[in-house]
Short mmCIF file of C-alpha atoms and ligand atoms in Angstrom, two decimals:
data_model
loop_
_atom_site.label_atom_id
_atom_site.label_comp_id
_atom_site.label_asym_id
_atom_site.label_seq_id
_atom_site.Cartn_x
_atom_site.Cartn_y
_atom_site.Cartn_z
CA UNK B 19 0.00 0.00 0.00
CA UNK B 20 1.14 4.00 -0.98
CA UNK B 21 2.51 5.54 1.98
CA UNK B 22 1.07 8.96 2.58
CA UNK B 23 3.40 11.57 3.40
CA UNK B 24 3.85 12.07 7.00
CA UNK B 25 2.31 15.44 8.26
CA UNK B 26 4.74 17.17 10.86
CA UNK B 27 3.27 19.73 12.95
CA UNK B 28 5.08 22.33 15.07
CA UNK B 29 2.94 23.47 18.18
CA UNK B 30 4.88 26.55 19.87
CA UNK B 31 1.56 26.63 22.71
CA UNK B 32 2.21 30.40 24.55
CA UNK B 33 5.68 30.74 23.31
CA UNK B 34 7.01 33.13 20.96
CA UNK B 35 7.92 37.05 20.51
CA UNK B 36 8.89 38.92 16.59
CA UNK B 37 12.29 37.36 17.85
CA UNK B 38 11.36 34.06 17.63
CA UNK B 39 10.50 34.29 13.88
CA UNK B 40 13.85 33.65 13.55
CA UNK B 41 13.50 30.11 14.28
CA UNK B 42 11.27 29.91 11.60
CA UNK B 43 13.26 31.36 8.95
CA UNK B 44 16.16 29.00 9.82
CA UNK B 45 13.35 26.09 9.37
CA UNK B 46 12.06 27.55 5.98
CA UNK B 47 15.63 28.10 4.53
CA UNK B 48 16.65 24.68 5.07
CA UNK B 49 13.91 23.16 4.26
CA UNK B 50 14.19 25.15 0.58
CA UNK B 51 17.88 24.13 0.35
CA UNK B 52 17.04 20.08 1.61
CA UNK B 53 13.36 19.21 0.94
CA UNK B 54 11.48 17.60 3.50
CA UNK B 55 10.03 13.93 2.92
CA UNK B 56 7.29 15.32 4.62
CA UNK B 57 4.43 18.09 5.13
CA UNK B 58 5.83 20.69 7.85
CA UNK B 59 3.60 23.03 9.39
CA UNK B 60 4.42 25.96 12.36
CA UNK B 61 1.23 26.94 14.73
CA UNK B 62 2.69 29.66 16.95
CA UNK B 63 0.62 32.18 18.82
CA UNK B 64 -2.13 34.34 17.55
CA UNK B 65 0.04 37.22 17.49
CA UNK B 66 2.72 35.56 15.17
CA UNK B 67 0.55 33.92 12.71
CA UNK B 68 0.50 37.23 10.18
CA UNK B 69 4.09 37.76 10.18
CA UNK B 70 5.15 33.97 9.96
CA UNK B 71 2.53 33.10 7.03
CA UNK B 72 4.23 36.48 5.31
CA UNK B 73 8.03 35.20 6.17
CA UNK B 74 7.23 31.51 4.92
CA UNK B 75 5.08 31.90 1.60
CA UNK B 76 3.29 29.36 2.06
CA UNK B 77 6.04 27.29 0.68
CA UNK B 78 8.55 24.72 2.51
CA UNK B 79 6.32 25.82 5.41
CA UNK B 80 2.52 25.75 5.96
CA UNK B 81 1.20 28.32 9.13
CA UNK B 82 -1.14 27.24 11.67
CA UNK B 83 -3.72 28.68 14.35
CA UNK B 84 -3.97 26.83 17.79
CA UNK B 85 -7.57 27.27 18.18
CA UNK B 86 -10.46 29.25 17.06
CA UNK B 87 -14.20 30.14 18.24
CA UNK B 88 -17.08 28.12 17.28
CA UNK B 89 -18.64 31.55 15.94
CA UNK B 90 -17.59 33.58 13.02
CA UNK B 91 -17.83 36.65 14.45
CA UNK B 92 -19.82 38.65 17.60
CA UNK B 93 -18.96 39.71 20.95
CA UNK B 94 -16.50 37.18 22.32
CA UNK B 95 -13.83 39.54 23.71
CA UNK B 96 -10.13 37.69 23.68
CA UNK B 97 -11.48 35.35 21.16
CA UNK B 98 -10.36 34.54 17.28
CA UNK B 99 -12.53 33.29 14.92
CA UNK B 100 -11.53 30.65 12.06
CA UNK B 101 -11.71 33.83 9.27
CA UNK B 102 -9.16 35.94 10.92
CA UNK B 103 -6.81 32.84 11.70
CA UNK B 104 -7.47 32.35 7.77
CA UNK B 105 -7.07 35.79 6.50
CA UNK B 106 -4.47 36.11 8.46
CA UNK B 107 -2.85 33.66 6.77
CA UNK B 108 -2.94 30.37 8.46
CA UNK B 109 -4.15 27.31 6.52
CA UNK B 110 -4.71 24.72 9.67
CA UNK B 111 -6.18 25.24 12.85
CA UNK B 112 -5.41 23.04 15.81
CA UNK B 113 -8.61 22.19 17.76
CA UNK B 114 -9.24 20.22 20.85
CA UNK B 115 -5.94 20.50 22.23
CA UNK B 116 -5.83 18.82 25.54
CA UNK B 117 -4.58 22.48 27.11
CA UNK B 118 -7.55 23.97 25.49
CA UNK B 119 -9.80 21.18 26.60
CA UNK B 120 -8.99 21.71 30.40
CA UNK B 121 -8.31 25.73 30.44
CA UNK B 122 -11.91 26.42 28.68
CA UNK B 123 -13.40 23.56 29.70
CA UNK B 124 -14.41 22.63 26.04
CA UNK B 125 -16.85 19.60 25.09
CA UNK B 126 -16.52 17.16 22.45
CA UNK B 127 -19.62 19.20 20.77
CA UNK B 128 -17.70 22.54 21.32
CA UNK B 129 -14.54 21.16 19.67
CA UNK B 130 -17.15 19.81 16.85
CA UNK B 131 -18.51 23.23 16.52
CA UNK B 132 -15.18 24.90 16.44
CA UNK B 133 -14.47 22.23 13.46
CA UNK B 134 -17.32 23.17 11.44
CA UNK B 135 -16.59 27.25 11.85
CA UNK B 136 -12.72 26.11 10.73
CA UNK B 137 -14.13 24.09 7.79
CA UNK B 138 -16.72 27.31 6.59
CA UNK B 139 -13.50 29.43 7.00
CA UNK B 140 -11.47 27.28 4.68
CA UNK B 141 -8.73 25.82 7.26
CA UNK B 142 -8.04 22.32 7.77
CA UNK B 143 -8.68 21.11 11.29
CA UNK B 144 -6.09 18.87 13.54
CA UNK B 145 -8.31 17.75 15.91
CA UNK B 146 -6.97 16.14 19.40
CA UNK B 147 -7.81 13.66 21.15
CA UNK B 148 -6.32 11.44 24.23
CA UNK B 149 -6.90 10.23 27.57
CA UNK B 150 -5.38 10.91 31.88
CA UNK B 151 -3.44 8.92 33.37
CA UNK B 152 -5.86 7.52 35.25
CA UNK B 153 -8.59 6.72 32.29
CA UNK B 154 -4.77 5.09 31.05
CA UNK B 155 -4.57 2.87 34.65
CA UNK B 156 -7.99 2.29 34.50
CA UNK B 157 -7.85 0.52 31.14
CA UNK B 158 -10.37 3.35 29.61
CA UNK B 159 -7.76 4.45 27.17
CA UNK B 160 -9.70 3.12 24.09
CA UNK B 161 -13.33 3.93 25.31
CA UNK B 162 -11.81 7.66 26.40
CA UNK B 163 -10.66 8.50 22.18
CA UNK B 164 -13.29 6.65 20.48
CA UNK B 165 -16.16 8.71 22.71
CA UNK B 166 -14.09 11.72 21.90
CA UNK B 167 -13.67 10.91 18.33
CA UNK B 168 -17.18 9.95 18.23
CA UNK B 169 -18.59 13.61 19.53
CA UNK B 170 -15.59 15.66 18.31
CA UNK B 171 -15.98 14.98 14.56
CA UNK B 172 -18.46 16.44 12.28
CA UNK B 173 -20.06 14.48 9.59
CA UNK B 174 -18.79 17.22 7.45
CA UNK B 175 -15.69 16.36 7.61
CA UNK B 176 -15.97 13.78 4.78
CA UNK B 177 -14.41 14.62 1.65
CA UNK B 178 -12.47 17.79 3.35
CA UNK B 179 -8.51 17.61 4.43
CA UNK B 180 -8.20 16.83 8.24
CA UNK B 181 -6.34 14.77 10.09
CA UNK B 182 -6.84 13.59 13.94
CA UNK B 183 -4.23 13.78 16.71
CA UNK B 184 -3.87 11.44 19.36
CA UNK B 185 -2.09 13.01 22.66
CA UNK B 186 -1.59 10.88 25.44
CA UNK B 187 -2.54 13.57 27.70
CA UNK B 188 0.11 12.15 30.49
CA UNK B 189 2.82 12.18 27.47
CA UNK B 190 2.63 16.19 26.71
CA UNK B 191 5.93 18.35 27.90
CA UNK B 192 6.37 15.46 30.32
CA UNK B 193 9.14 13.44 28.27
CA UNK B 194 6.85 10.28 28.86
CA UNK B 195 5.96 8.72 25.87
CA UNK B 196 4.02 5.05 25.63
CA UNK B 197 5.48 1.82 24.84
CA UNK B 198 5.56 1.58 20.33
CA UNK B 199 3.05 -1.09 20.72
CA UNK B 200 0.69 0.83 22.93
CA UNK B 201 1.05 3.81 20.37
CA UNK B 202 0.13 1.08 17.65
CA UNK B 203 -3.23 0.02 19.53
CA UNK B 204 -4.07 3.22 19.94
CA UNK B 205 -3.42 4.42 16.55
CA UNK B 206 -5.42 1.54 15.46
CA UNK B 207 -8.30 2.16 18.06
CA UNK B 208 -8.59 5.36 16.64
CA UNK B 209 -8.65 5.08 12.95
CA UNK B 210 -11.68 2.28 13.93
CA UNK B 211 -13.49 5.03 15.72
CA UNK B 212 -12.85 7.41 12.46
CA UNK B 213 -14.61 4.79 10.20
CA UNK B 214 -17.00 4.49 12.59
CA UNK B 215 -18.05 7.98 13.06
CA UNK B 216 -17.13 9.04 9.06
CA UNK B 217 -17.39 5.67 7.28
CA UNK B 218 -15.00 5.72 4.09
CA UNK B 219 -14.79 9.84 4.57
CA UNK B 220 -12.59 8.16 7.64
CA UNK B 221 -9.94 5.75 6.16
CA UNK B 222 -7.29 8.72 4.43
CA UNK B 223 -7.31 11.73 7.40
CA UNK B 224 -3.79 10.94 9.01
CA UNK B 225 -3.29 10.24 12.48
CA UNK B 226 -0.61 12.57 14.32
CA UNK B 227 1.14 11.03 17.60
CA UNK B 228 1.91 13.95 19.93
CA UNK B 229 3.48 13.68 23.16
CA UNK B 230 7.15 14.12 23.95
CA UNK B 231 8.14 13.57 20.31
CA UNK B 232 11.80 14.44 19.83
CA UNK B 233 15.16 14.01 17.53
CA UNK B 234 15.91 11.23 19.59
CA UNK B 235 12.56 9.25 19.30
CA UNK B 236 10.74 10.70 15.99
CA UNK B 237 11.73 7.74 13.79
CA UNK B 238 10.49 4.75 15.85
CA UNK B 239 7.48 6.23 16.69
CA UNK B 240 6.91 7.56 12.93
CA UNK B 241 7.62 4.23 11.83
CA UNK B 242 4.58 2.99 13.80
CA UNK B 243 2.09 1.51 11.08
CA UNK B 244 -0.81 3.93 11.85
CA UNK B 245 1.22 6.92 12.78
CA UNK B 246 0.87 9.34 9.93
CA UNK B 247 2.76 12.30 11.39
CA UNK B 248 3.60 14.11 14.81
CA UNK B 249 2.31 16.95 16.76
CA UNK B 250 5.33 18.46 18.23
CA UNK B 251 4.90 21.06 21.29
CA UNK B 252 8.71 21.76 23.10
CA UNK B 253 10.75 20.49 20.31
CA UNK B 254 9.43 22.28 18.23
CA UNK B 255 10.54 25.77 19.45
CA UNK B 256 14.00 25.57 17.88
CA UNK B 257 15.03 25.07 14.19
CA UNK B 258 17.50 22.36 15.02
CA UNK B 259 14.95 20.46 17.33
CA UNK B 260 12.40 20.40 14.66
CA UNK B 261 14.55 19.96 12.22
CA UNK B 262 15.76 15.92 13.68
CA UNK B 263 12.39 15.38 13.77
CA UNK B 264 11.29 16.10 10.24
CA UNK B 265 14.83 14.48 8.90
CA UNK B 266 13.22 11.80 10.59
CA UNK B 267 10.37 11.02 8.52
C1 PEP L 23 1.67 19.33 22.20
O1 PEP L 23 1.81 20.53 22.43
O2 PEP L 23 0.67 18.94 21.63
C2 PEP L 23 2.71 18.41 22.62
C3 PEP L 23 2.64 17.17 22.24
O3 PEP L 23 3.74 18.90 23.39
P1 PEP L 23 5.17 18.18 23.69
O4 PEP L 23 5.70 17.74 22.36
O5 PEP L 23 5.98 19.25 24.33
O6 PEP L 23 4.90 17.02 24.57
#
C-alpha cells in the first residue's frame, strides 16, 4: 500500500515574541535548500501567525492557528474566529488541544462546533484527542478517544482535508511517551473510531502522535504503522529540534 506523506506539525503553545521568527526562517531556509520527505507546518501564537505566514510563503512551510471560536464573528472579547486565523494567513487550525480542553473547559460538541466554523472558514482542522493517566490505569484508554472521536468529529468532515491527533494527555511536555506497541493500539483504536463515526470519509485523514516527540525518538514512533505524522509542542521551538524530527520522517 502507498505511503502517505507524514504530516509534521510544530505546536509553539504560549511561546514566541517577533524574535522568535527567527526560528522559523532557519526552518524555511533549510527546508528550501534540503526538501522535507514530509508536510511541515508551524502553529505559533495568535500574534505571530501574520508575520510567519508572510516570512514563509506558504512554501517549505505551511502556518497554523492553535484554536479558534465556534462563531464567526460577535462579541467574544479575547477570542479569534476561524476567518481571521485564515485571512491572516494560516491554513490549519489546531482544535481540541488537551490544554484547550482543560483551560476552557471545552466539550466534544464545542470542539465539533469549532471544526465546522474552521471548515466554513477554509482551514483544515487537527483535531486532538487522548486520555489521563488515570482513564490510562484504569484501562479506559480506548473507550476515552473513540467517545471523543465519536462527539468531536463532524459528519462534514468527509471529503475535506483533516487529520486527527492522538495526545496521550500524560505524554505532553512530560518526556513520557508510551510503549511503540501501545502507540500502535491506539493508533489503530482510533482510525476504527474514524470509520465508525465518518465511514470511508474516515480511512485517508492521518493520524498525528503527539506527546514528547523528539530528535531522539521521531523515527520509531513515525515508523509505527498507523502513525501518519507528529504533533510536536517543546521540540518544536527551535530550528535544530524540529529539524531531527522532520529528517526523521
Ligand atoms: C503538544 O503541544 O501537543 C505536545 C505534544 O507537546 P510536547 O511535544 O511538548 O509534549
Amino acid at each position: 500500500m502507498k505511503q502517505s506523506v507524514k504530516l509534521i506539525v510544530g505546536n509553539w503553545k504560549m511561546n514566541g515574541l517577533g524574535a522568535s521568527l527567527a526560528e522559523a526562517e532557519v526552518l524555511k531556509d533549510a527546508l528550501e535548500a534540503d526538501p522535507a520527505a514530509c508536510r511541515v507546518v508551524l502553529c505559533p501564537p495568535a500574534t505571530l501567525i501574520e508575520r510567519m505566514a508572510r516570512l514563509l510563503g506558504g512554501g517549505a512551510v505551511e502556518t497554523g492557528g492553535q484554536d479558534c471560536h465556534d462563531e464567526p464573528s460577535g462579541a467574544f472579547t479575547g477570542s479569534v474566529s476561524a476567518e481571521m486565523l485564515a485571512d491572516a494567513g494560516a491554513r490549519l487550525v489546531i482544535l481540541g488541544h488537551s490544554e484547550s480542553r482543560a483551560s476552557f473547559a471545552e466539550t466534544d460538541a464545542g470542539v465539533a462546533a469549532k471544526v465546522e466554523t474552521a471548515l466554513a472558514a477554509g482551514l483544515e482542522p487537527i483535531i486532538c484527542v487522548g486520555e489521563t493517566l488515570e482513564q490510562r490505569d484504569a484501562g479506559e484508554a480506548i473507550d476515552v478517544v473513540s467517545r471523543q472521536i465519536a462527539g468531536s468529529l463532524p459528519v462534514s468532515l468527509t471529503g475535506q482535508p483533516f487529520a486527527v491527533a492522538y495526545e496521550p494527555i500524560w505524554a505532553i511536555g512530560t518526556g513520557r511517551t508510551p510503549t511503540l506497541e501501545e502507540i500502535e493500539a491506539m493508533h489503530r483504536a482510533v482510525r476504527a473510531a474514524m470509520l465508525k463515526r465518518l465511514g470511508a470519509g474516515g480511512a485517508a485523514a492521518p493520524i498525528l502522535y503527539g506527546g514528547s516527540v523528539k530528535p531522539g525518538n521521531a523515527a520509531e514512533i513515525l515508523a509505527v504503522p498507523e502513525v501518519g505524522g507528529a504533533l510536536v509542542g517543546g521540540a518544536s521551538l527551535k530550528a535544530e529540534d524540529f529539524l531531527g524530527i522532520i529528517r526523521g520522517t
